[in-house]
CSV table of C-alpha atoms and ligand atoms in Angstrom, one decimal:
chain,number,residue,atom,x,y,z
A,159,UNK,CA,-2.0,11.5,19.2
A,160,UNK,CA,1.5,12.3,18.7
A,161,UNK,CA,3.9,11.2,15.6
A,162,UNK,CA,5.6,7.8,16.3
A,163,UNK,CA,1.7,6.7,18.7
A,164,UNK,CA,0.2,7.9,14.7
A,165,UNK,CA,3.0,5.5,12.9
A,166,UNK,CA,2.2,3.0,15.4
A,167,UNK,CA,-1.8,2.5,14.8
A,168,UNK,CA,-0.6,3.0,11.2
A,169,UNK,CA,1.8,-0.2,11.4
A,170,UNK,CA,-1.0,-2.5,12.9
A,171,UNK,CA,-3.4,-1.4,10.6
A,172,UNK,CA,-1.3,-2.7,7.9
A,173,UNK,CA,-0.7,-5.9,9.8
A,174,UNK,CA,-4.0,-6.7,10.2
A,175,UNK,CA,-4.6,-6.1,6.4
A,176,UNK,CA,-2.1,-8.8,5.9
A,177,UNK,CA,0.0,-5.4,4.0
A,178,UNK,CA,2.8,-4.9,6.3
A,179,UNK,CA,6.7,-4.9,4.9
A,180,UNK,CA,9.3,-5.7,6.1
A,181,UNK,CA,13.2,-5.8,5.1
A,182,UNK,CA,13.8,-10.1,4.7
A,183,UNK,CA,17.1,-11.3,6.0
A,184,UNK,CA,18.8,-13.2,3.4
A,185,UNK,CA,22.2,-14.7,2.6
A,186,UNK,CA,22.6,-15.3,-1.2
A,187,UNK,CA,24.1,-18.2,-2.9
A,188,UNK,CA,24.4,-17.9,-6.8
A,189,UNK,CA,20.3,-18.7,-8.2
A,190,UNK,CA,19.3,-20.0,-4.0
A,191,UNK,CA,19.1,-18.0,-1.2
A,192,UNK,CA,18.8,-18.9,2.4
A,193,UNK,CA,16.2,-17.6,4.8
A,194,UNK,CA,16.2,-18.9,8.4
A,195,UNK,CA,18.1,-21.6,7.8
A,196,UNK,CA,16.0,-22.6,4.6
A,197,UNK,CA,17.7,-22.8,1.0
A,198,UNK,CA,15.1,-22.0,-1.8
A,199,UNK,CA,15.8,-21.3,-5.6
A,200,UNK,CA,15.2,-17.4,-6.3
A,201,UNK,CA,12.3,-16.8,-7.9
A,202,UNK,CA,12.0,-13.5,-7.4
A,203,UNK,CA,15.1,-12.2,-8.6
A,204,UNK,CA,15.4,-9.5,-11.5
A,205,UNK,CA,18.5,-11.1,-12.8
A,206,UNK,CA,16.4,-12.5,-15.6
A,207,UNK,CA,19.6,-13.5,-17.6
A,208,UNK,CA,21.3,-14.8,-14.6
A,209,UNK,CA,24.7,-12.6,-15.5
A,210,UNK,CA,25.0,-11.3,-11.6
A,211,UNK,CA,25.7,-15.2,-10.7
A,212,UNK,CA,28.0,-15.3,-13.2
A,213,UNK,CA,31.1,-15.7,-11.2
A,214,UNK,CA,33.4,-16.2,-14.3
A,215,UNK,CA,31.9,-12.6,-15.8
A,216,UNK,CA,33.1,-11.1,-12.2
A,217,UNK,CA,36.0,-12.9,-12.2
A,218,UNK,CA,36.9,-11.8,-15.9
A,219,UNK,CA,36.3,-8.1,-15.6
A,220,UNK,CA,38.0,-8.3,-12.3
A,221,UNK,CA,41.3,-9.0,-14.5
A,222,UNK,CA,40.8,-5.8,-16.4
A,223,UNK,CA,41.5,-3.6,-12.9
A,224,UNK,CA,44.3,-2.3,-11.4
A,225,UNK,CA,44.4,0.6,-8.9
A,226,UNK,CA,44.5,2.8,-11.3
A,227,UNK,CA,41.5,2.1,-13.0
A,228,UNK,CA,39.6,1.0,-9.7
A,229,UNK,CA,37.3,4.0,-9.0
A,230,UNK,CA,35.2,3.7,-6.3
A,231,UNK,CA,33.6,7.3,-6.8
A,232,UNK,CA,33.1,10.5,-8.8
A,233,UNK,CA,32.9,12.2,-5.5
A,234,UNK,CA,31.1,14.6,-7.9
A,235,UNK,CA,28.2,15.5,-10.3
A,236,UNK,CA,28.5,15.1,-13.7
A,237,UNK,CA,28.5,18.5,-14.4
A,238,UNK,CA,31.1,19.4,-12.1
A,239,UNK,CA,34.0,17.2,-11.5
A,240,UNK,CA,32.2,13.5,-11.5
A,241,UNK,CA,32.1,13.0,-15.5
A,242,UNK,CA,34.7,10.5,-15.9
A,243,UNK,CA,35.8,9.1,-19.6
A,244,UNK,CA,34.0,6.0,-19.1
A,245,UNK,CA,30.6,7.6,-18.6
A,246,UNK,CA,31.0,8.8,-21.9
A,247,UNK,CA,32.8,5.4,-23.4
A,248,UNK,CA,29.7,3.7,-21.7
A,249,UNK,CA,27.2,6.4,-23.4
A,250,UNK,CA,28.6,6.1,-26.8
A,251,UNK,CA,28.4,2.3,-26.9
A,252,UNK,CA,24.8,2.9,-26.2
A,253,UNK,CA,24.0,5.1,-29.4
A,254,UNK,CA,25.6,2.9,-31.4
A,255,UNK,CA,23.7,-0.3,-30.3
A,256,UNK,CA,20.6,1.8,-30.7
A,257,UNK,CA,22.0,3.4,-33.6
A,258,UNK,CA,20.6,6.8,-32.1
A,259,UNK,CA,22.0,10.5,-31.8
A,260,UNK,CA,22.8,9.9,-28.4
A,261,UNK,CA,22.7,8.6,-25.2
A,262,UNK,CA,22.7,9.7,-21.6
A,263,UNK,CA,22.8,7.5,-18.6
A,264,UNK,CA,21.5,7.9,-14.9
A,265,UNK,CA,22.0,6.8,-11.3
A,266,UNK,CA,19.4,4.6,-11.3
A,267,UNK,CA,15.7,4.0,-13.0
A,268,UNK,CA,14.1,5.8,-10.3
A,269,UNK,CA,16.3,8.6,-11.1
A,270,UNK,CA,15.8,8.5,-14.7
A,271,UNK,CA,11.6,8.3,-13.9
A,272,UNK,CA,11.6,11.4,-11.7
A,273,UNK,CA,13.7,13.1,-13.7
A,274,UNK,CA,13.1,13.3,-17.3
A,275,UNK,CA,9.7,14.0,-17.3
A,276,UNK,CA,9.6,17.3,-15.0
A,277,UNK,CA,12.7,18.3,-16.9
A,278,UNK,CA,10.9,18.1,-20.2
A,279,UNK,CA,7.4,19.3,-19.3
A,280,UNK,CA,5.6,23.0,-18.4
A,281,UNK,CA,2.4,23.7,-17.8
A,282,UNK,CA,1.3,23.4,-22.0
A,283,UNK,CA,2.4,19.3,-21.4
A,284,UNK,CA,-0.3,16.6,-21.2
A,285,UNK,CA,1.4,13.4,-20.0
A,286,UNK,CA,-1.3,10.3,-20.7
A,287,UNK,CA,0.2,7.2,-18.8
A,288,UNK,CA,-0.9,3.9,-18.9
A,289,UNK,CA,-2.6,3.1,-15.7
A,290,UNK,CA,-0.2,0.5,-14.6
A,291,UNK,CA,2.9,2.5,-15.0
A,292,UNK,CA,5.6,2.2,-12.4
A,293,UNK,CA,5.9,3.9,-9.0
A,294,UNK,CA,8.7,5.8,-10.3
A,295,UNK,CA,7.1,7.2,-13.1
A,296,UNK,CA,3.8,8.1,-11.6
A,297,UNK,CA,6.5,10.2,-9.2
A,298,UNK,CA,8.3,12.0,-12.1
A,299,UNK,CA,4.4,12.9,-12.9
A,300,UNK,CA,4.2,14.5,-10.0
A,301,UNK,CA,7.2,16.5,-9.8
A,302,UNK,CA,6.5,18.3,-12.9
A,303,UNK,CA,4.2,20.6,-13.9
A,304,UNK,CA,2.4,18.7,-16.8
A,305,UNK,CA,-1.2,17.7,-16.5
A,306,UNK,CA,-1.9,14.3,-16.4
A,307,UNK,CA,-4.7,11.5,-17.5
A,308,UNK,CA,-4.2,8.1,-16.8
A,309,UNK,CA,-5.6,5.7,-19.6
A,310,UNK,CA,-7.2,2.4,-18.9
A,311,UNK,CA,-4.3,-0.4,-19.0
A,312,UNK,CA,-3.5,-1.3,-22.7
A,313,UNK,CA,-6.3,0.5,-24.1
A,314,UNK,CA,-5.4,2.6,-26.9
A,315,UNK,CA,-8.7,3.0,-27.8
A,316,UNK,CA,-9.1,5.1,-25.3
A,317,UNK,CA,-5.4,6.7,-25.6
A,318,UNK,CA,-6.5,7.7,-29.4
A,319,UNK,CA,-9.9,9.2,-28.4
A,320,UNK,CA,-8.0,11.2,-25.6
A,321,UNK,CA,-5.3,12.5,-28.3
A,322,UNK,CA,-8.2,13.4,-30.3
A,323,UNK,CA,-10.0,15.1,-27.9
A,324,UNK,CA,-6.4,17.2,-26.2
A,325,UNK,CA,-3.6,17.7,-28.7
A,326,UNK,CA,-4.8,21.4,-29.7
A,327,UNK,CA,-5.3,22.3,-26.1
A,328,UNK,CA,-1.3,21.4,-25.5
A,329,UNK,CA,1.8,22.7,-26.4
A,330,UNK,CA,2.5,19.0,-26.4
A,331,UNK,CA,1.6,15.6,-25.2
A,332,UNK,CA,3.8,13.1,-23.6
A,333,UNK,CA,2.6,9.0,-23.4
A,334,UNK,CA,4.3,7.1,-21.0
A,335,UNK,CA,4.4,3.5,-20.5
A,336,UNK,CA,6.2,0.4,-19.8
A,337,UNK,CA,7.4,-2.2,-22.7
A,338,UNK,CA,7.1,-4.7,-20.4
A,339,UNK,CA,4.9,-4.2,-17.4
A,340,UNK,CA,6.0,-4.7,-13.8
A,341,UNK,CA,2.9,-6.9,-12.3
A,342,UNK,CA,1.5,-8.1,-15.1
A,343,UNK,CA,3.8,-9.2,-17.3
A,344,UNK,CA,1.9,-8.3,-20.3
A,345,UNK,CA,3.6,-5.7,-23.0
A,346,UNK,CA,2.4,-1.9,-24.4
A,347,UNK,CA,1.7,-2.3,-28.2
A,348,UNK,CA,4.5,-0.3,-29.6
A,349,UNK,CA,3.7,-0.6,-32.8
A,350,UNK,CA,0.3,0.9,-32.1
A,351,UNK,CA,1.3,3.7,-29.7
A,352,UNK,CA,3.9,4.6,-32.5
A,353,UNK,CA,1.1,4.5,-35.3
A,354,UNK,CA,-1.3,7.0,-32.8
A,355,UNK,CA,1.8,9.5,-32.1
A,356,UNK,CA,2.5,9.8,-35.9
A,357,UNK,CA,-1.0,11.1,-36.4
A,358,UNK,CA,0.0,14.6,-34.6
A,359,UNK,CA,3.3,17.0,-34.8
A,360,UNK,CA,3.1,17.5,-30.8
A,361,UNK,CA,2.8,13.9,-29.2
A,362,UNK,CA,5.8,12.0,-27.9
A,363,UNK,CA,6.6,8.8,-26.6
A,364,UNK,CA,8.1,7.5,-23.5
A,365,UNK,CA,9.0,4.0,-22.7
A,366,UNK,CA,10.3,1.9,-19.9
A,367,UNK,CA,11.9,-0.7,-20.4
A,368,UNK,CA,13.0,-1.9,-17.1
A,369,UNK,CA,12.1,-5.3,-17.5
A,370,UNK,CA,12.9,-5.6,-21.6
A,371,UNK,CA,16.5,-4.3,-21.8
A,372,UNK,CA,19.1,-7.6,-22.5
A,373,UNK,CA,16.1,-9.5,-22.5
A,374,UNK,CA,14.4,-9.3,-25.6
A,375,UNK,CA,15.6,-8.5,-29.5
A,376,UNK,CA,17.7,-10.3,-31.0
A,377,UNK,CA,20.5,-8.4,-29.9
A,378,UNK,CA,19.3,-8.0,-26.4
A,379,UNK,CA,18.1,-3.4,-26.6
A,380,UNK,CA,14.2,-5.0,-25.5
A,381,UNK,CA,10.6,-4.2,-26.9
A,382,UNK,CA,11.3,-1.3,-29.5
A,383,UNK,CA,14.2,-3.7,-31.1
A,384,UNK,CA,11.7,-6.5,-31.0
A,385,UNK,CA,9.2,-4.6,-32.9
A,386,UNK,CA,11.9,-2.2,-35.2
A,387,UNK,CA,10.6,1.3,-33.5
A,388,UNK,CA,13.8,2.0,-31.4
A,389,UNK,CA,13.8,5.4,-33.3
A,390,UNK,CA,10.1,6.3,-33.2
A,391,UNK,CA,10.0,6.5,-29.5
A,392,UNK,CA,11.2,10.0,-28.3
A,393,UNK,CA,12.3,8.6,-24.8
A,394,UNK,CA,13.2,5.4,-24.6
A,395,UNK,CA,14.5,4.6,-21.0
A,396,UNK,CA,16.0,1.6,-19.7
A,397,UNK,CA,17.9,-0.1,-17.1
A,398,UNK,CA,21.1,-1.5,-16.2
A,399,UNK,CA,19.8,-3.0,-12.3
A,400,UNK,CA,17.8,-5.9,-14.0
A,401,UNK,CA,18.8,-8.1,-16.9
A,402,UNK,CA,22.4,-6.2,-17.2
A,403,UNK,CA,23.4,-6.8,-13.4
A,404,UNK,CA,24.4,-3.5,-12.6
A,405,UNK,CA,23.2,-0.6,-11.3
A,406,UNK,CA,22.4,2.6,-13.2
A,407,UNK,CA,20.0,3.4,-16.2
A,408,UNK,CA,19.9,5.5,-19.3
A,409,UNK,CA,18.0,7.0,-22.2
A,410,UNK,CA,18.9,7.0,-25.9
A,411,UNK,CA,17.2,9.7,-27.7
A,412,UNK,CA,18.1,12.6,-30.5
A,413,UNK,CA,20.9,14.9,-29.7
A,414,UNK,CA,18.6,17.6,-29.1
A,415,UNK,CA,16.5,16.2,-26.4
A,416,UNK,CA,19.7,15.0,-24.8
A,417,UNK,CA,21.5,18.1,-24.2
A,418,UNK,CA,18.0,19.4,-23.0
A,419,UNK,CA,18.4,16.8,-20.3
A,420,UNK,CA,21.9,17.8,-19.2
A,421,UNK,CA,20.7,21.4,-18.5
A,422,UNK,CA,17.3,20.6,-17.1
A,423,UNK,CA,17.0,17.2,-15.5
A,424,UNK,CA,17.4,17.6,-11.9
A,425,UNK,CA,17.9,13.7,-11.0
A,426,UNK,CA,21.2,14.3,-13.5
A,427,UNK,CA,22.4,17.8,-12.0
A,428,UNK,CA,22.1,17.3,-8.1
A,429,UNK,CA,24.1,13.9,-8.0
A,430,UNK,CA,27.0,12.4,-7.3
A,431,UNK,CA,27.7,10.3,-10.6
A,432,UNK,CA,27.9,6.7,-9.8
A,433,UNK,CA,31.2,5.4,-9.4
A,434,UNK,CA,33.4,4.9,-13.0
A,435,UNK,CA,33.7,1.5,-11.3
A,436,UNK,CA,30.6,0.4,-11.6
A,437,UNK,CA,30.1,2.2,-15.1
A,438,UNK,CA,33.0,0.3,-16.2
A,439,UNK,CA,31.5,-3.1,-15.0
A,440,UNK,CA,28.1,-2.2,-16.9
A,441,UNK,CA,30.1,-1.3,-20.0
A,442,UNK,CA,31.7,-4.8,-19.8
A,443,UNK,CA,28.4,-6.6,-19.5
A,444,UNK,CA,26.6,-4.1,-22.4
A,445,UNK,CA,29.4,-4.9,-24.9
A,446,UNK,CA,28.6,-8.7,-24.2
A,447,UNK,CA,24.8,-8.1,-24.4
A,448,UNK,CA,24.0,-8.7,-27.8
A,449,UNK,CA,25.7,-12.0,-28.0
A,450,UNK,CA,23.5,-13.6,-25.2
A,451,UNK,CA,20.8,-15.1,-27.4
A,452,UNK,CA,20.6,-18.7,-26.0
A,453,UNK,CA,20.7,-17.0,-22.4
A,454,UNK,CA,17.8,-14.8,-23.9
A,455,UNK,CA,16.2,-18.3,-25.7
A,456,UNK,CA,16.1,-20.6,-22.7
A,457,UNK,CA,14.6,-17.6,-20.8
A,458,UNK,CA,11.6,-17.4,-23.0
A,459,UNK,CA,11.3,-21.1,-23.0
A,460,UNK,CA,10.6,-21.5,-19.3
A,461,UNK,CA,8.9,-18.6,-19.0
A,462,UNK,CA,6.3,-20.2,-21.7
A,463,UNK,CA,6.4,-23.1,-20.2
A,464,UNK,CA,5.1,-21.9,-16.5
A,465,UNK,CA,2.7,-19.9,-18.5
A,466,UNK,CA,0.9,-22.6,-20.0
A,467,UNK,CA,1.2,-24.6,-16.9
A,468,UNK,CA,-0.5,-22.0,-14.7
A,469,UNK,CA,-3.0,-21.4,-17.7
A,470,UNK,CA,-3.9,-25.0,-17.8
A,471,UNK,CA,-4.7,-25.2,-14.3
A,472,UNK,CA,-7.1,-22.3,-14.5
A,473,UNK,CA,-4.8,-19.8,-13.7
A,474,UNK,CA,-5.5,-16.7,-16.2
A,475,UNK,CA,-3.0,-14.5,-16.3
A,476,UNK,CA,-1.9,-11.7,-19.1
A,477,UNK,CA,2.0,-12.1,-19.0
A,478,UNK,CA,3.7,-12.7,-22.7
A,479,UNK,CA,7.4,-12.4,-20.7
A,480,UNK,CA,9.2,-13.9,-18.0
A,481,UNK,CA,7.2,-11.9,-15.6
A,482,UNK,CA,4.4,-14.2,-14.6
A,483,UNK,CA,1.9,-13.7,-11.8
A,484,UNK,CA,0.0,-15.9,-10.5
A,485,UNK,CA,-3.3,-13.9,-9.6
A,486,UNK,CA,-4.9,-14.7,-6.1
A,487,UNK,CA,-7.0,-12.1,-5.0
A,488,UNK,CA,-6.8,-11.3,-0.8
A,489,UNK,CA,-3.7,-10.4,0.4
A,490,UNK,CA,-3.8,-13.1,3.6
A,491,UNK,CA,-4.2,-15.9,0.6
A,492,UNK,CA,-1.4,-15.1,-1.6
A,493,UNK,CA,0.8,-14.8,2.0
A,494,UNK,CA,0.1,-18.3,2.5
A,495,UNK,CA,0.5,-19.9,-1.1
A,496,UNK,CA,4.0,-17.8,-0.7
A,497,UNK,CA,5.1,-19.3,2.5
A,498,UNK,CA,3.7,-22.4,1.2
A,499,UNK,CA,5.9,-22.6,-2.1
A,500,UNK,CA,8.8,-21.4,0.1
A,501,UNK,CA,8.3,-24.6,2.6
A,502,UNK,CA,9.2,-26.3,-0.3
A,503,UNK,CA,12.4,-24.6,-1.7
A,504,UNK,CA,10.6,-22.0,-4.4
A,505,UNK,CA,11.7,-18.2,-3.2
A,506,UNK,CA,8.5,-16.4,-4.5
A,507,UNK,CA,7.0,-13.4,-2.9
A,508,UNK,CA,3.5,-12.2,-2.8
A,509,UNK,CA,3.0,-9.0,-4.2
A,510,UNK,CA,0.4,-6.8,-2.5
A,511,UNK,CA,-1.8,-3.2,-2.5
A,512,UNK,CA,-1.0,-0.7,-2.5
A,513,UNK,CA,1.8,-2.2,-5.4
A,514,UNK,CA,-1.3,-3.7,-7.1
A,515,UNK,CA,-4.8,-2.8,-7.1
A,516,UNK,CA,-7.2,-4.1,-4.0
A,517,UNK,CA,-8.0,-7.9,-4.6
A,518,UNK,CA,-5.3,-8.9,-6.8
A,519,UNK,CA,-3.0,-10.1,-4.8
A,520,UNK,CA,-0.3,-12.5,-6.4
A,521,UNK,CA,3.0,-14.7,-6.6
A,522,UNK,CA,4.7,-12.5,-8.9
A,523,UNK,CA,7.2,-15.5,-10.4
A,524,UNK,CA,10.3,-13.1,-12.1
A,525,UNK,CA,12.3,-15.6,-13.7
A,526,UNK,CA,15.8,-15.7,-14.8
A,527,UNK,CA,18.2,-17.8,-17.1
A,528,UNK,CA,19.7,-19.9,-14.3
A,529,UNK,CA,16.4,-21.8,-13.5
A,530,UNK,CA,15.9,-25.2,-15.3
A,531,UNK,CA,13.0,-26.7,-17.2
A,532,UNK,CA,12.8,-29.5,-14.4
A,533,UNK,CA,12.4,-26.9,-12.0
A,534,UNK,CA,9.7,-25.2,-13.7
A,535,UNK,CA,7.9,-28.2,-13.8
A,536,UNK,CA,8.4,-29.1,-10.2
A,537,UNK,CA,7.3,-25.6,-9.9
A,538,UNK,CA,3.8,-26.2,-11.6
A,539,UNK,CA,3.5,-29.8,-10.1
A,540,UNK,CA,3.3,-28.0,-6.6
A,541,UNK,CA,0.8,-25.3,-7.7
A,542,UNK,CA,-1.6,-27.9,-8.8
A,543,UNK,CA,-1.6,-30.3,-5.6
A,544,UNK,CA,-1.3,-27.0,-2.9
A,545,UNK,CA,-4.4,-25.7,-1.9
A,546,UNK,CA,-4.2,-22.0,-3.3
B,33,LIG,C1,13.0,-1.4,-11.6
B,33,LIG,C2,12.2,-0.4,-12.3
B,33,LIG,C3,12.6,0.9,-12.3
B,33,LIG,C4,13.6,1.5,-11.3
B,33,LIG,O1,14.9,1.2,-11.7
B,33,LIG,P1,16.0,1.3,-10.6
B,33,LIG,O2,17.3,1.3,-11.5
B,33,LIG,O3,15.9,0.1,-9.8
B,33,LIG,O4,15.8,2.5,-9.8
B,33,LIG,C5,11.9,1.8,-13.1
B,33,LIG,N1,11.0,1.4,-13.9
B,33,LIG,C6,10.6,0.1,-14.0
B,33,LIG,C7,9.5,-0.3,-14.9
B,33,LIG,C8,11.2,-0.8,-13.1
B,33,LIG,O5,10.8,-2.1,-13.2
């Protein structure tokens, strides 16, 4: 069989699993977007506090430019010519909002993933990751040279019993996981994974928080502000592509493990930097971060809301966030409760393996600041009469 006959039987094999992908074609309209000539209210957006419809926040930092201070590239890495003032304007803002050492930011949070990790493990490194961890960590896994364990979802009975049983057998041992999880919706303990790490000298934490940064705390730095461990956690990642409407991501950590970074950290070293433009508009949106508490506030309000509604029509589900998945089970089902919430103006996607594991198929519902309480109820009003 040669190449493109192999991609083809591949193709229709995922088409007759009800798995295939493809890119939609979509014209976007503030919270709607419009799909063959249908207009539907995004509900599968990860612009949970609604700042990238913000045309007054565009319009205002669009005041600040001129053509001087319009860049549109680094036309470098960092390390070379591409580090720009405001990377390190943007970076310093960082550690003092965290109140940490320092901070370092990325190209993106697949960068950050695939990077850190191999840039801070050899072959004396046990990494144990919870088992739902994103794509883009299970990757930065893979590229180094650390041996791995995955731990059942959550359990840290089981992470404790596998510390117990490794940390003299390792130089040092690395847990990664996710503050808030992807597909789920459901959150690491923190305080917990904190309490296990203190019991050894040589375990470290890593957390994503993807789906957490501008979202929860009071002041909008996500899980570890939420539950007072921002400085426990050796590598705590974030975002700026979700909640802060940009693009980019960083990691505030001690000043050690960030210079460590700058000499190691491929995903840092073989890049062009992103543009100071678009750092610029990300600074802009951090310094208004903490301030966004009733953005943050009505967020968690209809996110419980649809919650419970699912809940009480027998819907179980794990999310605590604004992540909320309605669990189906075969792929061709959750295709058809998506098309069918679309028919009538709800813009949810089914999410399918190999994303999530074989026979949990889902709406994933990723809700943002714009959507109303009346449309959440709609929402759940439709779930209960369709046929799912
Ligand atoms: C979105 C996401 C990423 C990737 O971040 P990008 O900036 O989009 O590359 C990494 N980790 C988690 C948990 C995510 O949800």
């Amino acid at each position: 069989m040669n190449a493109t006959k192999y991609m083809q039987q591949h193709l229709q094999d995922l088409k007759e699993q009800s798995n295939l992908r493809r890119l939609p074609r979509m014209i976007h309209d503030g919270r709607h977007v419009t799909i063959d000539n249908r207009r539907m209210l995004n509900l599968s957006s990860n612009d949970y506090l609604g700042l990238a419809t913000d045309r007054g926040l565009r319009e205002e930092f669009l005041r600040t430019l001129t053509a001087e201070t319009f860049l549109p590239t680094s036309s470098s890495s960092r390390l070379l010519t591409g580090n720009f003032n405001i990377y390190e304007e943007l970076e310093t803002e960082l550690a003092r909002l965290f109140d940490t050492e320092a901070a370092l930011v990325f190209n993106s949070g697949y960068h950050a993933n695939t990077g850190i990790l191999p840039a801070v493990s050899d072959t004396q490194t046990l990494i144990l990751a919870d088992k739902l961890v994103h794509a883009s960590i299970i990757d930065g896994i893979r590229l180094s040279v650390a041996r791995c364990i995955r731990y059942r979802h959550n359990d840290t009975n089981q992470l404790e019993r596998l510390l117990k049983e490794n940390h003299e057998a390792y130089r040092q041992i690395i847990i990664a996981t996710e503050s808030i999880f992807s597909m789920d919706g459901d959150m690491a303990d923190l305080t917990k994974l904190v309490e296990l790490k203190r019991a050894y000298n040589n375990v470290m934490l890593y957390v994503d928080e993807a789906h957490a940064f501008g979202v929860r705390g009071k002041y909008g730095l996500g899980c570890a502000e939420e539950s007072g461990c921002i400085r426990d956690i050796d590598f705590l990642v974030g975002t700026f592509g979700k909640a802060a409407a940009s693009a980019g991501a960083y990691i505030v950590c001690n000043r050690v493990t960030c210079e460590y970074l700058v000499n190691r950290m491929r995903t840092l070293i073989f890049t062009t930097a992103l543009p100071p433009i678009n750092i610029a508009w990300t600074l802009f949106i951090v310094r208004k971060l903490p301030a966004m508490q009733e953005r943050r506030q009505h967020l968690a309000r209809i996110s419980r809301l649809l919650r419970e509604a699912l809940q009480t029509k027998g819907y179980d589900h794990p999310s605590v966030s604004h992540i909320v998945p309605l669990i189906i089970g075969a792929s061709a089902d959750a295709v058809r409760c998506a098309e069918e919430l679309q028919r009538h103006g709800f813009y949810a996607l089914p999410v399918r393996p190999p994303t999530v594991p074989e026979g949990t198929s889902r709406i994933r519902f990723s809700l943002t600041a714009e959507i109303k309480e009346e449309e959440i109820k709609e929402l759940a009003r439709l779930i209960s009469q369709s046929h799912i």
